Amino acid sequence: MAGLIAIVVLGSGALDTARRIQASFPDSRVHGLASRVSADVAYEDFGVHLRELYVAGAPIVALCSAGIVIRALASCLTDKGVEPPVLALAQDGSAVVPLLGGMRSVNVLAREIGAALRVTPAITTSGEVRFGQCLLAPPEGYALPDIEQGKRFVSDLLAGETTRIEGRAPWLDQAPLPRADDARLAVRITPFAAGDEHSLVIHPRCVLAWIEDASAADDIAGRVRLAMREHGLAPLALAALTAPASHMASEALADAARALDVPLRFCDAAPFDAGPARGIALHVHDVPIDARSIGRARGTLTVIGLGPGSAELMTPAARNALLAAQDVLGYETYVRMAGPFRDDQRVHMTDNREELQRARHAFELANEGRRVVVVSSGDPGVFAMAAAVLEALDEGRLEHPEWRAVKLAIVPGVSASLATAARAGAPLGHDFCVLSLSDNLKPWSVIEKRIAHAGEADLVMAFYNPLSKARPWQFDRAIEIVKRYRDADTPVVLGRDIGRPAETLRIVTLGELKGELVDMRTMVIVGSSTTRVVGDWVYTPRWHA
Ligand code: SAH
């Protein structure tokens, strides 16, 4: 299915059904009316949003009456340029009605959604009703190369012609097709590029390509296409590219798989007898191949920042990584913040202190070929998991060289200092530094020295981890040092649970600041000599004398 499926709801009543559908379509997003429901994507106006999706070619699954959808899209319907599948569903999932989107994809989608919700979709396309199974939408593992030819074929059948079936098409066994052994028309199931005006060709995806040597940066996709053509094989019959596990990090292979639009799998040895020839070997199976059953994928490990807490302050990139994740790891509180998760997603919650262990576990899972996401609050690179993940990689470089092949990515997030600063105004408007006051991983003497230097340099200071039960006196000691360099009336911002329901923001002076005012959920920003208060706002001017 091209594009992300937009599951559109108007209120929270439809959210359950929406999530049930989403569980079957990882490539989908739930769109909710901003004023009524919190979903993956917020919209303000139903009609405007639906038309935007339609024009962008996004498949639309609207959980509301067919009438509302039709009226919303009416003005777009004269333009036949784009026609993504559009379905209307009863909010409770009891009815699935394909409305638009050609005879092909919308009915496939309707069937898949119907299967997920255990209802029979209301399919109204004549060819479909007549032949039960849609000839033009073969099941997974088969591909139709020419939809126009297919449409002609179906209209011939509707006009009274009969057909033969050549090759194995198990899904047509029970279909009420008008069959005749001597028919002029034929449905031909074959991996070979074949076809004439009397046949409907469907390719089983049953060809594997083994790329022995991907080190040469030449055009792998082009070579695969050429090899297929030389054997008379149709491009759509290709099921997967396979390659030695030692080439897992090869960009050329990833590009080739993308260009050929097939999965890329890695094996320790060729998954078939590839012969002595180096280069590209092809193998034609009798039946379609499920690429997932061969070797393993290149695993991914994505370290994301959730932002300070609210869904609004999470970046779309982080949200997309979560939606694509198969495994999610992190400290329990943050993992809960990142949810809810689908049934197919595995969640691994651990204690906050087990960062390195969690990072190693993430590499192990990714090395099995899984899509792994590690969550941090705020930004993952600020006193958080991104550094722990790289420490694990660094420490494991001799023992686990295979971790290097994992596709690693770090997705930034809104750090607590930035979120707090924005609520207060612009206290970080000029040079500043961030410091963690936790002495778990560094000696307290280093912290004291750094505070003194920051004080002397007249930097605004943002303190993370200001105080905990295990570190009761350190904060007051830190403030004593700051006071050597700053006036008692220096503005101080205290942000607690910023972006979360319990959010509070206080502006105090350095003179008033003491340990009782802060805890582990507080961000402390101490101004420089130029930091000022205007009304309720705190800011540091962009200049410095
Ligand atoms: N990676 C995180 C920081 C982790 S250290 C980030 O970039 O924000 C944890 C400290 O961050 C807490 O002790 C607190 O000082 C601060 N913090 C995290 N979330 C916060 C929030 N929502 N409001 C205020 N401070 C927060």
XYZ file of C-alpha atoms and ligand atoms in Angstrom:
571
model
C 0.000 0.000 0.000
C 1.506 3.320 -1.037
C 1.790 5.966 1.656
C 0.866 5.889 5.316
C -2.712 4.905 5.991
C -4.629 7.701 7.731
C -7.129 6.346 10.231
C -9.307 9.374 10.916
C -11.427 9.676 14.044
C -13.687 12.485 15.217
C -13.814 11.617 18.897
C -12.502 9.268 21.542
C -15.419 6.870 20.977
C -13.722 5.601 17.835
C -10.232 5.374 19.290
C -10.453 1.725 20.330
C -11.483 0.628 16.869
C -8.788 2.867 15.361
C -6.072 1.261 17.483
C -7.329 -2.218 16.646
C -6.974 -1.426 12.956
C -3.586 0.172 13.560
C -2.365 -3.033 15.199
C -2.671 -4.732 11.799
C -1.119 -1.867 9.843
C 2.158 -0.686 11.345
C 2.311 1.859 8.503
C -0.687 3.770 9.756
C -1.349 6.838 11.869
C -4.452 7.698 13.837
C -5.597 11.265 13.094
C -7.817 12.855 15.733
C -9.817 16.071 15.975
C -7.533 18.178 18.180
C -10.283 19.527 20.423
C -11.768 16.117 21.200
C -9.175 13.384 21.154
C -5.441 12.902 21.443
C -4.084 10.713 18.635
C -0.874 10.336 16.604
C -1.702 13.294 14.361
C -3.955 16.186 15.390
C -6.188 18.065 12.946
C -8.425 21.110 13.419
C -11.074 20.774 10.717
C -12.377 17.428 9.481
C -13.292 18.512 5.939
C -10.087 20.435 5.321
C -7.960 17.623 6.733
C -9.701 14.896 4.738
C -9.277 16.842 1.504
C -5.602 17.428 2.236
C -5.064 13.716 2.811
C -6.988 12.837 -0.330
C -5.081 15.232 -2.551
C -1.815 13.942 -1.075
C -2.856 10.437 -2.146
C -3.006 9.010 1.372
C -5.233 5.965 1.908
C -8.079 7.139 4.188
C -9.953 5.023 6.720
C -12.564 7.344 8.267
C -14.382 6.133 11.360
C -17.617 7.976 10.744
C -20.671 7.761 8.512
C -20.165 7.350 4.775
C -22.261 10.479 4.242
C -19.866 12.706 6.189
C -16.922 11.368 4.180
C -18.656 11.775 0.841
C -19.710 15.340 1.621
C -16.207 16.223 2.814
C -14.564 14.884 -0.355
C -17.236 15.853 -2.874
C -15.347 18.858 -4.198
C -12.233 16.732 -4.918
C -13.961 13.947 -6.780
C -14.089 15.471 -10.254
C -10.310 15.420 -10.440
C -9.444 11.867 -11.381
C -5.728 12.597 -11.054
C -5.385 10.979 -7.668
C -7.691 8.448 -6.171
C -6.369 6.936 -3.000
C -8.488 4.271 -1.342
C -11.159 5.780 0.908
C -13.226 3.734 3.345
C -15.920 4.629 5.840
C -16.153 2.522 8.980
C -18.708 2.415 11.749
C -17.090 3.790 14.924
C -17.494 0.474 16.695
C -15.965 -1.419 13.772
C -19.202 -3.213 12.870
C -19.275 -2.036 9.240
C -16.506 -1.576 6.657
C -17.522 0.274 3.490
C -15.050 0.852 0.658
C -16.059 4.093 -1.052
C -13.357 5.139 -3.509
C -10.006 4.039 -4.783
C -10.468 1.972 -7.870
C -11.406 -1.631 -7.979
C -8.071 -2.720 -6.671
C -6.563 -1.349 -3.541
C -9.654 -0.214 -1.692
C -11.180 -3.678 -1.681
C -7.927 -5.253 -0.566
C -7.749 -2.779 2.263
C -11.415 -3.365 3.084
C -10.808 -7.121 3.276
C -7.736 -6.705 5.460
C -9.551 -4.352 7.820
C -12.562 -6.656 7.776
C -10.301 -9.554 8.754
C -8.757 -7.522 11.573
C -12.192 -6.525 12.896
C -13.868 -9.854 12.057
C -16.588 -8.344 9.891
C -17.422 -8.889 6.237
C -16.685 -5.730 4.257
C -19.503 -4.255 2.182
C -17.871 -4.734 -1.226
C -19.888 -3.360 -4.096
C -17.601 -3.759 -7.114
C -19.302 -5.986 -9.674
C -16.297 -8.085 -10.705
C -15.558 -8.726 -7.077
C -19.043 -9.840 -6.206
C -19.264 -12.034 -9.213
C -15.936 -13.830 -8.785
C -15.617 -13.702 -5.054
C -11.856 -13.388 -5.020
C -10.527 -10.354 -6.769
C -8.362 -11.478 -9.617
C -6.784 -8.081 -9.660
C -5.602 -8.166 -6.073
C -3.732 -11.418 -5.627
C -2.699 -12.284 -2.067
C 0.684 -11.563 -0.525
C 3.411 -13.401 -2.368
C 1.917 -12.694 -5.795
C 2.077 -9.600 -7.954
C 0.008 -8.324 -10.839
C 2.273 -6.612 -13.378
C -0.354 -4.839 -15.458
C -3.565 -3.581 -13.891
C -4.963 -2.309 -17.207
C -4.572 -5.711 -18.784
C -6.250 -7.115 -15.675
C -9.236 -4.819 -16.007
C -9.731 -5.861 -19.620
C -9.514 -9.480 -18.588
C -12.156 -9.054 -15.903
C -14.511 -7.265 -18.289
C -14.088 -10.129 -20.781
C -15.116 -12.548 -18.046
C -18.040 -10.335 -17.093
C -19.062 -10.337 -20.748
C -19.383 -14.121 -20.628
C -15.941 -15.496 -21.515
C -14.443 -18.486 -19.704
C -10.864 -18.991 -18.527
C -8.255 -21.628 -17.809
C -5.815 -21.446 -14.953
C -2.171 -22.261 -15.698
C 0.167 -22.718 -12.781
C -0.577 -22.791 -9.084
C -3.073 -20.246 -7.766
C -4.349 -21.764 -4.528
C -6.413 -18.708 -3.645
C -8.461 -19.195 -6.819
C -9.295 -22.830 -6.072
C -12.588 -21.956 -4.426
C -13.294 -18.866 -6.506
C -16.432 -19.072 -8.644
C -14.607 -18.287 -11.884
C -16.202 -19.408 -15.152
C -13.626 -22.102 -15.923
C -13.201 -24.207 -19.031
C -10.178 -26.301 -19.990
C -10.417 -25.197 -23.582
C -10.996 -21.527 -22.815
C -9.432 -18.895 -24.997
C -8.496 -16.840 -21.926
C -6.015 -17.983 -19.305
C -4.894 -16.893 -15.865
C -1.172 -17.643 -15.869
C 0.778 -17.908 -12.658
C 4.417 -17.709 -13.652
C 7.653 -16.010 -12.608
C 8.561 -15.602 -16.276
C 7.837 -12.459 -18.198
C 5.064 -13.756 -20.387
C 1.749 -12.667 -21.617
C -0.460 -11.876 -24.514
C -3.833 -10.219 -24.801
C -5.628 -13.434 -23.847
C -3.949 -13.995 -20.543
C -3.920 -12.463 -17.128
C -0.362 -12.893 -15.888
C 0.310 -13.027 -12.147
C 3.870 -13.419 -10.872
C 4.590 -15.478 -7.770
C 7.356 -13.789 -5.815
C 9.529 -16.869 -5.880
C 12.969 -15.721 -7.031
C 15.851 -15.149 -4.643
C 18.970 -13.268 -5.605
C 22.212 -13.927 -3.716
C 24.741 -11.113 -3.905
C 28.030 -12.775 -3.074
C 30.154 -9.686 -3.335
C 28.677 -6.323 -2.490
C 31.996 -4.623 -1.950
C 32.123 -3.437 -5.521
C 30.180 -0.198 -5.466
C 28.651 -0.836 -8.849
C 24.965 -0.834 -9.717
C 23.699 -3.909 -7.894
C 20.039 -3.274 -8.745
C 20.905 -2.958 -12.413
C 22.890 -6.199 -12.340
C 20.021 -8.052 -10.657
C 17.539 -6.732 -13.224
C 19.860 -7.788 -16.024
C 20.366 -11.260 -14.569
C 16.597 -11.685 -14.225
C 16.038 -10.543 -17.797
C 18.684 -12.944 -19.107
C 16.712 -15.788 -17.566
C 13.412 -14.474 -18.865
C 12.239 -13.708 -15.337
C 9.852 -10.846 -14.606
C 11.172 -8.157 -12.226
C 8.115 -8.568 -9.977
C 8.942 -12.238 -9.403
C 11.869 -11.206 -7.212
C 11.115 -12.051 -3.572
C 14.225 -10.773 -1.846
C 17.877 -9.899 -2.112
C 20.093 -12.031 0.071
C 23.720 -11.401 0.929
C 26.441 -12.604 3.297
C 26.031 -11.338 6.848
C 29.500 -9.811 6.577
C 28.040 -7.245 4.150
C 25.298 -6.135 6.512
C 26.474 -2.541 6.701
C 26.701 -2.133 2.916
C 24.866 0.952 1.715
C 25.062 -0.279 -1.874
C 22.999 -3.333 -0.911
C 20.451 -1.258 0.979
C 20.132 1.066 -2.036
C 19.670 -1.889 -4.361
C 16.932 -3.433 -2.227
C 15.177 -0.082 -2.105
C 15.455 0.379 -5.850
C 14.107 -3.134 -6.473
C 11.477 -2.697 -3.752
C 12.233 -6.048 -2.106
C 13.386 -7.024 1.398
C 17.089 -7.454 2.037
C 18.085 -10.484 4.123
C 21.455 -11.595 5.404
C 22.655 -15.172 5.752
C 25.875 -16.828 6.872
C 25.870 -18.897 3.657
C 23.870 -18.725 0.446
C 20.280 -19.888 1.108
C 20.485 -22.117 -2.004
C 23.222 -23.766 -4.016
C 24.689 -20.675 -5.620
C 27.456 -22.537 -7.441
C 31.029 -21.357 -7.636
C 30.314 -18.198 -9.632
C 31.048 -14.978 -7.793
C 28.658 -12.117 -8.284
C 24.919 -12.623 -8.521
C 23.161 -15.994 -8.361
C 19.433 -16.485 -8.873
C 17.208 -19.242 -7.633
C 13.620 -19.894 -8.712
C 11.439 -21.647 -6.131
C 8.208 -23.458 -6.939
C 6.110 -21.331 -4.642
C 6.296 -17.766 -3.317
C 8.989 -17.173 -0.744
C 8.320 -15.409 2.532
C 11.462 -13.305 2.842
C 11.057 -13.207 6.613
C 11.837 -16.913 6.742
C 15.277 -16.406 5.213
C 18.284 -15.320 7.271
C 17.776 -12.060 9.078
C 17.287 -8.368 8.352
C 19.827 -5.713 9.252
C 18.783 -4.693 12.716
C 18.265 -1.088 13.672
C 18.863 0.622 16.974
C 17.319 4.065 17.296
C 17.872 6.107 20.421
C 15.124 8.668 20.787
C 14.272 11.547 23.078
C 10.642 11.853 24.104
C 10.906 15.508 25.072
C 9.964 16.627 28.568
C 6.637 14.803 28.715
C 3.762 16.070 26.618
C 2.987 14.478 23.268
C 3.146 17.910 21.637
C 6.806 18.296 22.464
C 7.781 14.926 20.991
C 9.223 15.241 17.498
C 7.498 13.464 14.599
C 10.789 11.629 13.980
C 10.706 10.161 17.484
C 7.042 9.215 17.087
C 7.735 7.495 13.772
C 10.589 5.537 15.328
C 8.224 4.374 18.087
C 5.578 3.324 15.592
C 8.136 1.322 13.614
C 9.698 -0.275 16.709
C 9.519 -3.989 17.392
C 11.297 -3.686 20.738
C 11.204 -0.694 23.056
C 13.679 -0.412 25.920
C 14.009 2.130 28.658
C 13.405 3.194 32.203
C 9.898 2.252 33.212
C 8.556 5.807 33.607
C 9.768 6.838 30.166
C 8.586 3.685 28.438
C 5.127 4.307 29.889
C 5.329 7.870 28.595
C 6.133 6.526 25.111
C 3.158 4.126 24.991
C 0.582 2.839 24.355
C 2.090 0.006 22.350
C 0.623 -2.520 19.962
C 0.408 -6.211 20.771
C 3.181 -6.950 18.279
C 5.616 -4.625 20.063
C 7.807 -5.985 22.851
C 8.449 -3.687 25.743
C 11.478 -4.101 28.022
C 11.329 -1.938 31.114
C 14.278 -1.689 33.450
C 15.453 0.291 36.411
C 16.914 3.710 35.739
C 20.415 2.755 36.855
C 20.910 -0.146 34.473
C 21.802 2.011 31.504
C 24.819 0.139 30.193
C 23.119 -3.218 30.615
C 20.086 -1.855 28.738
C 22.335 -0.573 25.951
C 23.978 -3.997 25.549
C 20.593 -5.681 25.498
C 19.495 -3.250 22.781
C 22.499 -4.198 20.621
C 21.820 -7.899 21.148
C 18.213 -7.523 19.997
C 19.186 -5.344 17.035
C 21.837 -7.863 16.091
C 19.086 -10.472 15.734
C 17.644 -8.252 13.011
C 15.012 -6.495 15.094
C 13.936 -2.841 14.979
C 14.881 -1.609 18.415
C 14.136 1.741 20.030
C 15.729 2.951 23.246
C 13.885 5.815 24.917
C 15.171 8.678 27.029
C 13.305 11.672 28.329
C 14.197 15.058 26.898
C 17.109 14.688 24.506
C 18.814 11.282 24.413
C 22.248 12.886 24.171
C 21.902 14.980 27.343
C 22.771 12.897 30.438
C 20.909 9.999 28.846
C 20.915 6.837 26.780
C 22.663 7.932 23.564
C 25.993 8.161 25.368
C 25.350 4.857 27.176
C 24.645 3.155 23.842
C 27.904 4.446 22.385
C 29.780 3.428 25.525
C 28.427 -0.096 25.091
C 29.504 -0.107 21.452
C 32.932 1.165 22.390
C 33.405 -1.303 25.256
C 32.159 -4.187 23.131
C 34.292 -3.402 20.092
C 36.506 -6.485 20.564
C 33.983 -8.893 22.009
C 31.056 -7.855 19.812
C 32.369 -6.538 16.486
C 29.020 -7.616 14.970
C 27.323 -4.715 16.795
C 29.028 -2.380 14.353
C 26.746 -3.676 11.597
C 23.617 -2.555 13.450
C 22.076 0.511 11.841
C 22.361 3.022 14.624
C 20.520 6.356 14.725
C 20.036 9.018 17.377
C 16.868 11.116 17.199
C 17.068 14.384 19.149
C 14.449 15.634 21.557
C 13.525 18.766 23.480
C 15.760 18.723 26.538
C 14.393 19.749 29.955
C 16.564 22.879 30.052
C 15.168 24.086 26.737
C 11.568 23.263 27.637
C 11.920 25.000 31.010
C 13.653 28.013 29.468
C 10.840 28.411 26.939
C 8.188 28.393 29.661
C 10.087 31.064 31.589
C 11.012 33.263 28.630
C 14.574 33.217 27.351
C 16.990 32.704 30.247
C 19.325 30.863 27.837
C 19.306 33.810 25.411
C 23.062 34.251 25.774
C 25.996 31.932 26.561
C 25.111 29.164 28.969
C 26.283 25.797 30.189
C 24.507 22.665 31.359
C 25.728 20.677 34.336
C 24.488 17.570 36.051
C 24.780 17.840 39.803
C 24.739 14.067 40.170
C 27.969 12.689 41.556
C 27.051 9.107 40.721
C 29.359 9.026 37.721
C 31.862 11.796 38.528
C 33.562 12.991 41.715
C 31.921 15.863 43.586
C 35.172 17.821 43.432
C 34.876 17.998 39.632
C 31.360 19.387 39.964
C 32.493 22.076 42.392
C 35.327 23.080 40.110
C 33.064 23.309 37.070
C 30.487 25.418 38.896
C 33.242 27.793 40.013
C 34.563 28.131 36.469
C 31.070 28.665 35.061
C 30.500 31.275 37.748
C 33.685 33.052 36.901
C 32.887 32.925 33.168
C 29.501 34.533 33.917
C 27.615 31.767 32.109
C 23.957 31.069 32.751
C 23.877 27.608 34.390
C 21.262 24.945 33.807
C 21.416 22.259 36.494
C 20.084 18.770 35.768
C 19.657 16.181 38.552
C 19.823 18.898 41.219
C 19.051 16.783 44.276
C 18.014 13.316 45.340
C 17.482 11.424 48.576
C 20.896 9.861 48.147
C 22.474 13.290 47.561
C 20.845 15.576 50.124
C 23.515 18.231 50.831
C 25.182 18.677 47.455
C 22.704 21.194 46.045
C 23.126 23.715 48.871
C 26.892 23.377 48.534
C 26.617 24.062 44.791
C 24.545 27.186 45.429
C 27.094 28.450 47.936
C 29.711 28.329 45.205
C 27.465 30.134 42.708
C 26.828 32.877 45.294
C 30.531 33.715 45.325
C 30.158 34.937 41.759
C 26.542 36.206 41.543
C 24.387 38.753 43.349
C 21.638 37.551 45.660
C 18.978 39.084 43.369
C 20.056 37.015 40.317
C 16.903 35.457 38.800
C 16.569 31.677 39.109
C 14.032 29.565 37.177
C 12.696 26.388 38.779
C 10.769 24.184 36.324
C 9.211 21.048 37.761
C 7.508 18.352 35.642
C 7.584 20.679 32.666
C 5.334 19.404 29.871
C 3.605 16.980 32.248
C 0.236 17.320 33.963
C 1.806 18.371 37.282
C 3.906 21.132 35.680
C 4.934 24.055 37.907
C 7.197 26.991 37.194
C 8.674 29.301 39.821
C 10.898 32.326 39.542
C 12.972 33.007 42.657
C 16.184 34.867 43.415
C 19.532 33.296 44.093
C 19.245 34.569 47.661
C 16.030 32.582 48.162
C 17.270 29.414 46.482
C 17.736 26.374 48.703
C 17.566 22.599 48.514
C 14.016 22.410 49.851
C 12.730 24.067 46.670
C 14.047 21.399 44.288
C 13.999 17.653 43.686
C 14.908 15.152 40.961
C 12.007 16.349 38.809
C 13.182 19.945 38.843
C 15.275 21.852 36.326
C 17.224 24.756 37.808
C 18.378 27.655 35.644
C 20.546 30.219 37.404
C 20.907 33.520 35.556
C 24.137 35.335 34.692
C 24.936 38.888 35.743
C 22.800 40.194 32.869
C 19.719 37.973 33.289
C 16.614 40.114 33.909
C 12.961 39.848 34.835
C 10.268 41.641 32.841
C 6.750 41.050 34.140
C 6.392 37.280 34.450
C 9.273 36.643 32.076
C 12.944 35.937 32.627
C 15.445 36.568 29.884
C 19.135 36.978 29.245
C 19.842 39.707 26.668
C 21.818 38.754 23.582
C 24.624 41.209 24.377
C 27.252 41.223 27.063
C 29.316 44.213 28.161
N 17.805 13.548 28.884
C 17.056 14.405 29.777
C 17.762 14.664 31.092
C 17.949 13.469 31.935
S 18.633 13.883 33.509
C 16.776 15.720 29.058
O 17.399 16.005 28.031
O 15.908 16.460 29.530
C 17.188 13.993 34.491
C 16.991 15.417 34.981
O 16.445 16.204 33.945
C 16.015 15.537 36.122
O 16.643 15.313 37.357
C 15.567 16.986 35.998
O 16.548 17.850 36.488
C 15.554 17.162 34.499
N 14.220 16.934 33.904
C 13.871 15.932 33.081
N 12.579 16.064 32.697
C 12.126 17.188 33.292
C 10.874 17.869 33.260
N 9.846 17.410 32.550
N 10.757 19.007 33.981
C 11.797 19.469 34.689
N 12.997 18.872 34.742
C 13.158 17.737 34.062
